CSV table of N, CA and C in Angstrom, one decimal:
chain,number,residue,atom,x,y,z
J,9,UNK,N,427.4,106.7,22.8
J,9,UNK,CA,426.3,107.5,23.1
J,9,UNK,C,425.6,106.9,24.3
J,10,UNK,N,425.3,107.6,25.3
J,10,UNK,CA,424.7,107.2,26.5
J,10,UNK,C,423.2,107.7,26.7
J,11,UNK,N,422.5,106.9,27.6
J,11,UNK,CA,421.1,107.3,27.8
J,11,UNK,C,420.9,107.2,29.2
J,12,UNK,N,420.1,108.3,29.7
J,12,UNK,CA,419.7,108.2,31.1
J,12,UNK,C,418.6,107.3,31.4
J,13,UNK,N,418.7,106.5,32.3
J,13,UNK,CA,417.4,105.6,32.6
J,13,UNK,C,416.6,106.0,33.9
J,14,UNK,N,417.5,106.6,34.8
J,14,UNK,CA,416.7,107.0,36.1
J,14,UNK,C,417.3,108.3,36.6
J,15,UNK,N,416.7,109.1,37.4
J,15,UNK,CA,417.2,110.3,38.0
J,15,UNK,C,416.7,110.3,39.5
J,16,UNK,N,417.5,110.7,40.4
J,16,UNK,CA,417.3,110.9,41.7
J,16,UNK,C,417.8,112.2,42.2
J,17,UNK,N,416.9,112.9,43.0
J,17,UNK,CA,417.6,114.3,43.3
J,17,UNK,C,418.2,114.1,44.7
J,18,UNK,N,419.3,114.7,44.9
J,18,UNK,CA,420.4,114.4,46.0
J,18,UNK,C,420.4,115.6,46.8
J,19,UNK,N,420.8,116.6,46.6
J,19,UNK,CA,420.9,117.8,47.4
J,19,UNK,C,421.5,119.0,46.5
J,20,UNK,N,421.0,120.2,46.7
J,20,UNK,CA,421.6,121.4,46.1
J,20,UNK,C,421.1,121.3,44.6
J,21,UNK,N,422.2,121.3,43.7
J,21,UNK,CA,421.8,121.1,42.3
J,21,UNK,C,422.4,119.7,42.0
J,22,UNK,N,422.6,118.6,42.8
J,22,UNK,CA,423.0,117.5,42.6
J,22,UNK,C,422.0,116.5,42.3
J,23,UNK,N,422.3,115.7,41.1
J,23,UNK,CA,421.4,114.5,40.8
J,23,UNK,C,422.0,113.3,40.6
J,24,UNK,N,421.6,112.1,41.1
J,24,UNK,CA,422.2,110.9,40.8
J,24,UNK,C,421.5,110.4,39.6
J,25,UNK,N,422.3,110.1,38.7
J,25,UNK,CA,421.7,109.4,37.3
J,25,UNK,C,422.2,108.0,37.0
J,26,UNK,N,421.2,107.2,36.7
J,26,UNK,CA,421.6,105.9,36.4
J,26,UNK,C,421.5,105.8,34.7
J,27,UNK,N,422.6,105.3,34.2
J,27,UNK,CA,422.7,105.2,32.6
J,27,UNK,C,422.5,103.8,32.2
J,28,UNK,N,422.4,103.7,30.9
J,28,UNK,CA,421.8,102.4,30.2
J,28,UNK,C,423.1,101.3,30.4
J,29,UNK,N,424.1,101.7,30.8
J,29,UNK,CA,425.2,100.6,31.0
J,29,UNK,C,425.2,100.0,32.5
J,30,UNK,N,424.3,100.6,33.4
J,30,UNK,CA,424.1,100.2,34.8
J,30,UNK,C,424.9,101.1,35.5
J,31,UNK,N,425.7,101.9,35.1
J,31,UNK,CA,426.5,103.0,35.9
J,31,UNK,C,425.7,103.8,36.6
J,32,UNK,N,426.1,104.5,37.8
J,32,UNK,CA,425.4,105.4,38.3
J,32,UNK,C,426.4,106.7,38.5
J,33,UNK,N,426.1,107.9,38.2
J,33,UNK,CA,427.2,109.0,38.3
J,33,UNK,C,426.3,110.1,39.1
J,34,UNK,N,426.9,110.9,39.8
J,34,UNK,CA,426.5,112.1,40.6
J,34,UNK,C,427.0,113.1,39.7
J,35,UNK,N,426.0,114.2,39.3
J,35,UNK,CA,426.2,115.3,38.6
J,35,UNK,C,425.8,116.6,39.5
J,36,UNK,N,426.8,117.5,39.4
J,36,UNK,CA,426.5,118.8,40.0
J,36,UNK,C,426.1,119.8,38.9
J,37,UNK,N,424.9,120.2,38.7
J,37,UNK,CA,424.4,121.1,37.6
J,37,UNK,C,424.7,122.5,37.9
J,38,UNK,N,425.0,122.8,39.2
J,38,UNK,CA,425.0,124.4,39.5
J,38,UNK,C,425.9,125.1,38.5
J,39,UNK,N,427.0,124.7,38.2
J,39,UNK,CA,427.8,125.5,37.2
J,39,UNK,C,427.4,125.5,35.8
J,40,UNK,N,426.3,124.8,35.6
J,40,UNK,CA,425.8,124.5,34.2
J,40,UNK,C,424.4,125.2,33.9
J,41,UNK,N,424.0,126.1,34.7
J,41,UNK,CA,422.6,126.5,34.6
J,41,UNK,C,422.8,128.0,34.0
J,42,UNK,N,423.4,128.2,33.0
J,42,UNK,CA,423.6,129.6,32.3
J,42,UNK,C,422.5,129.6,31.1
J,43,UNK,N,421.9,130.6,30.9
J,43,UNK,CA,421.1,130.9,29.7
J,43,UNK,C,419.7,130.8,30.2
J,44,UNK,N,418.9,131.4,29.2
J,44,UNK,CA,417.5,131.8,29.5
J,44,UNK,C,416.7,130.5,29.9
J,45,UNK,N,416.8,129.4,29.1
J,45,UNK,CA,416.2,128.0,29.3
J,45,UNK,C,416.5,127.5,30.7
J,46,UNK,N,417.8,127.6,31.2
J,46,UNK,CA,418.2,127.1,32.4
J,46,UNK,C,418.0,128.0,33.7
J,47,UNK,N,417.7,129.3,33.4
J,47,UNK,CA,417.4,130.2,34.6
J,47,UNK,C,416.4,129.7,35.6
J,48,UNK,N,415.3,129.4,35.2
J,48,UNK,CA,414.2,128.7,36.1
J,48,UNK,C,414.7,127.6,37.0
J,49,UNK,N,415.8,126.9,36.6
J,49,UNK,CA,416.2,125.7,37.3
J,49,UNK,C,417.0,126.2,38.5
J,50,UNK,N,417.6,127.5,38.6
J,50,UNK,CA,418.2,128.0,39.8
J,50,UNK,C,417.3,128.1,41.1
J,51,UNK,N,415.9,127.9,40.8
J,51,UNK,CA,414.9,127.7,41.8
J,51,UNK,C,415.0,126.4,42.3
J,52,UNK,N,415.5,126.0,43.4
J,52,UNK,CA,415.6,124.6,43.9
J,52,UNK,C,414.3,123.8,43.8
J,53,UNK,N,413.3,124.4,44.2
J,53,UNK,CA,411.9,123.7,44.1
J,53,UNK,C,411.6,123.3,42.8
J,54,UNK,N,412.0,124.0,41.7
J,54,UNK,CA,411.7,123.7,40.4
J,54,UNK,C,412.7,122.8,39.8
J,55,UNK,N,414.0,123.1,40.3
J,55,UNK,CA,415.1,122.1,40.0
J,55,UNK,C,414.5,120.5,40.2
J,56,UNK,N,414.0,120.4,41.3
J,56,UNK,CA,413.8,119.1,41.9
J,56,UNK,C,412.4,118.4,41.1
J,57,UNK,N,411.9,119.1,40.2
J,57,UNK,CA,410.9,118.6,39.4
J,57,UNK,C,411.5,117.8,38.1
J,58,UNK,N,412.8,117.7,38.1
J,58,UNK,CA,413.4,117.0,37.0
J,58,UNK,C,412.8,115.4,36.8
J,59,UNK,N,412.8,115.0,35.6
J,59,UNK,CA,412.3,113.6,35.3
J,59,UNK,C,413.0,113.2,34.0
J,60,UNK,N,412.9,111.8,33.8
J,60,UNK,CA,413.5,111.3,32.7
J,60,UNK,C,412.4,111.3,31.7
J,61,UNK,N,412.8,111.8,30.4
J,61,UNK,CA,412.1,111.7,29.2
J,61,UNK,C,412.5,110.5,28.5
J,62,UNK,N,411.7,109.3,28.4
J,62,UNK,CA,411.9,108.1,27.7
J,62,UNK,C,412.1,108.2,26.2
J,63,UNK,N,411.3,109.2,25.8
J,63,UNK,CA,411.5,109.5,24.2
J,63,UNK,C,412.8,110.1,23.8
J,64,UNK,N,413.6,110.8,24.7
J,64,UNK,CA,414.9,111.3,24.2
J,64,UNK,C,416.0,110.8,25.1
J,65,UNK,N,415.5,110.0,26.3
J,65,UNK,CA,416.5,109.2,26.9
J,65,UNK,C,417.6,110.1,27.8
J,66,UNK,N,416.9,111.3,28.3
J,66,UNK,CA,417.7,112.2,29.1
J,66,UNK,C,416.8,112.8,30.2
J,67,UNK,N,417.3,113.6,31.0
J,67,UNK,CA,416.5,114.4,32.0
J,67,UNK,C,416.0,115.6,31.4
J,68,UNK,N,414.8,116.1,31.8
J,68,UNK,CA,414.1,117.3,31.3
J,68,UNK,C,413.2,118.0,32.4
J,69,UNK,N,413.0,119.1,32.1
J,69,UNK,CA,411.9,119.9,33.1
J,69,UNK,C,410.9,120.4,32.3
J,70,UNK,N,409.8,120.7,32.7
J,70,UNK,CA,408.6,121.1,32.1
J,70,UNK,C,408.7,122.4,31.3
J,71,UNK,N,409.7,123.2,31.3
J,71,UNK,CA,409.9,124.5,30.6
J,71,UNK,C,410.6,124.1,29.4
J,72,UNK,N,410.9,122.8,29.1
J,72,UNK,CA,411.6,122.4,28.0
J,72,UNK,C,413.3,122.2,28.1
J,73,UNK,N,413.6,122.6,29.3
J,73,UNK,CA,415.1,122.4,29.4
J,73,UNK,C,415.6,120.9,29.4
J,74,UNK,N,416.6,120.5,28.9
J,74,UNK,CA,417.0,119.2,28.9
J,74,UNK,C,418.7,119.3,28.7
J,75,UNK,N,419.3,118.1,29.0
J,75,UNK,CA,420.9,118.2,28.8
J,75,UNK,C,421.2,116.8,28.3
J,76,UNK,N,422.1,116.8,27.3
J,76,UNK,CA,422.7,115.9,26.5
J,76,UNK,C,423.1,114.8,27.7
J,77,UNK,N,422.6,113.6,27.4
J,77,UNK,CA,423.0,112.3,28.2
J,77,UNK,C,424.8,112.2,28.1
J,78,UNK,N,425.1,112.3,27.1
J,78,UNK,CA,426.8,112.3,27.0
J,78,UNK,C,427.3,113.4,27.8
J,79,UNK,N,426.9,114.6,27.7
J,79,UNK,CA,427.5,115.7,28.6
J,79,UNK,C,427.2,115.2,30.0
J,80,UNK,N,426.0,114.7,30.4
J,80,UNK,CA,425.8,114.4,31.8
J,80,UNK,C,426.8,113.3,32.3
J,81,UNK,N,426.9,112.3,31.4
J,81,UNK,CA,427.9,111.2,31.8
J,81,UNK,C,429.3,111.7,31.9
J,82,UNK,N,429.7,112.7,31.1
J,82,UNK,CA,431.2,113.3,30.9
J,82,UNK,C,431.3,114.1,32.3
J,83,UNK,N,430.5,114.9,32.7
J,83,UNK,CA,430.6,115.7,34.1
J,83,UNK,C,430.3,115.0,35.1
J,84,UNK,N,429.9,113.8,35.1
J,84,UNK,CA,429.3,113.1,36.3
J,84,UNK,C,430.6,112.4,37.1
J,85,UNK,N,430.6,112.3,38.3
J,85,UNK,CA,431.5,111.4,39.0
J,85,UNK,C,430.7,109.9,39.5
J,86,UNK,N,431.6,109.0,39.0
J,86,UNK,CA,431.2,107.6,39.1
J,86,UNK,C,431.0,107.4,40.6
J,87,UNK,N,429.9,106.7,40.9
J,87,UNK,CA,429.6,106.4,42.3
J,87,UNK,C,430.5,105.3,42.7
J,88,UNK,N,431.0,104.5,41.9
J,88,UNK,CA,432.0,103.4,42.2
J,88,UNK,C,433.4,104.2,42.6
J,89,UNK,N,433.7,105.0,41.9
J,89,UNK,CA,435.0,105.9,42.2
J,89,UNK,C,434.8,106.7,43.5
J,90,UNK,N,433.6,107.3,43.8
J,90,UNK,CA,433.2,108.0,44.9
J,90,UNK,C,433.3,106.9,46.3
J,91,UNK,N,432.8,105.8,46.0
J,91,UNK,CA,432.8,104.9,47.3
J,91,UNK,C,434.3,104.5,47.4
J,92,UNK,N,435.1,104.1,46.4
J,92,UNK,CA,436.5,103.8,46.5
J,92,UNK,C,437.2,104.9,47.3
J,93,UNK,N,437.0,106.0,47.0
J,93,UNK,CA,437.6,107.2,47.5
J,93,UNK,C,437.5,107.2,49.1
J,94,UNK,N,436.0,107.1,49.3
J,94,UNK,CA,435.6,107.3,50.7
J,94,UNK,C,436.1,106.2,51.6
J,95,UNK,N,436.3,105.0,51.0
J,95,UNK,CA,436.9,103.8,51.7
J,95,UNK,C,438.4,103.9,52.2
J,96,UNK,N,438.9,104.6,51.2
J,96,UNK,CA,440.4,104.7,51.2
J,96,UNK,C,440.8,105.8,52.3
J,97,UNK,N,439.7,106.8,52.6
J,97,UNK,CA,440.0,107.7,53.4
J,97,UNK,C,440.0,107.3,55.1
C-alpha cells in the first residue's frame, strides 16, 4: 500500500507525486476524470487546487474528489525512468 506525501502541479492534468518510499512519479489524470465527482477537475484552475490530505494519505480537492494512492502509483511514470530515457535519447 502506498501513501502520497507531496504533490506538485506540472502542466495540463499532470501532477508530480512523492510517495512514502521516496519515489517520485508523474501522473497524467486527464483520461481519469470521468464521473460526476471528477467533472469539476476538468477546469484547470480548479484542478490546480489539489492538495495532500494527511489523514487519508492521498491527493484531494475541496469538492471531495480523491484518488487511491495505489492507483496513482500504478498509473504514474517513475521520474528515474523518465530521466534515464531522456539521457539515452
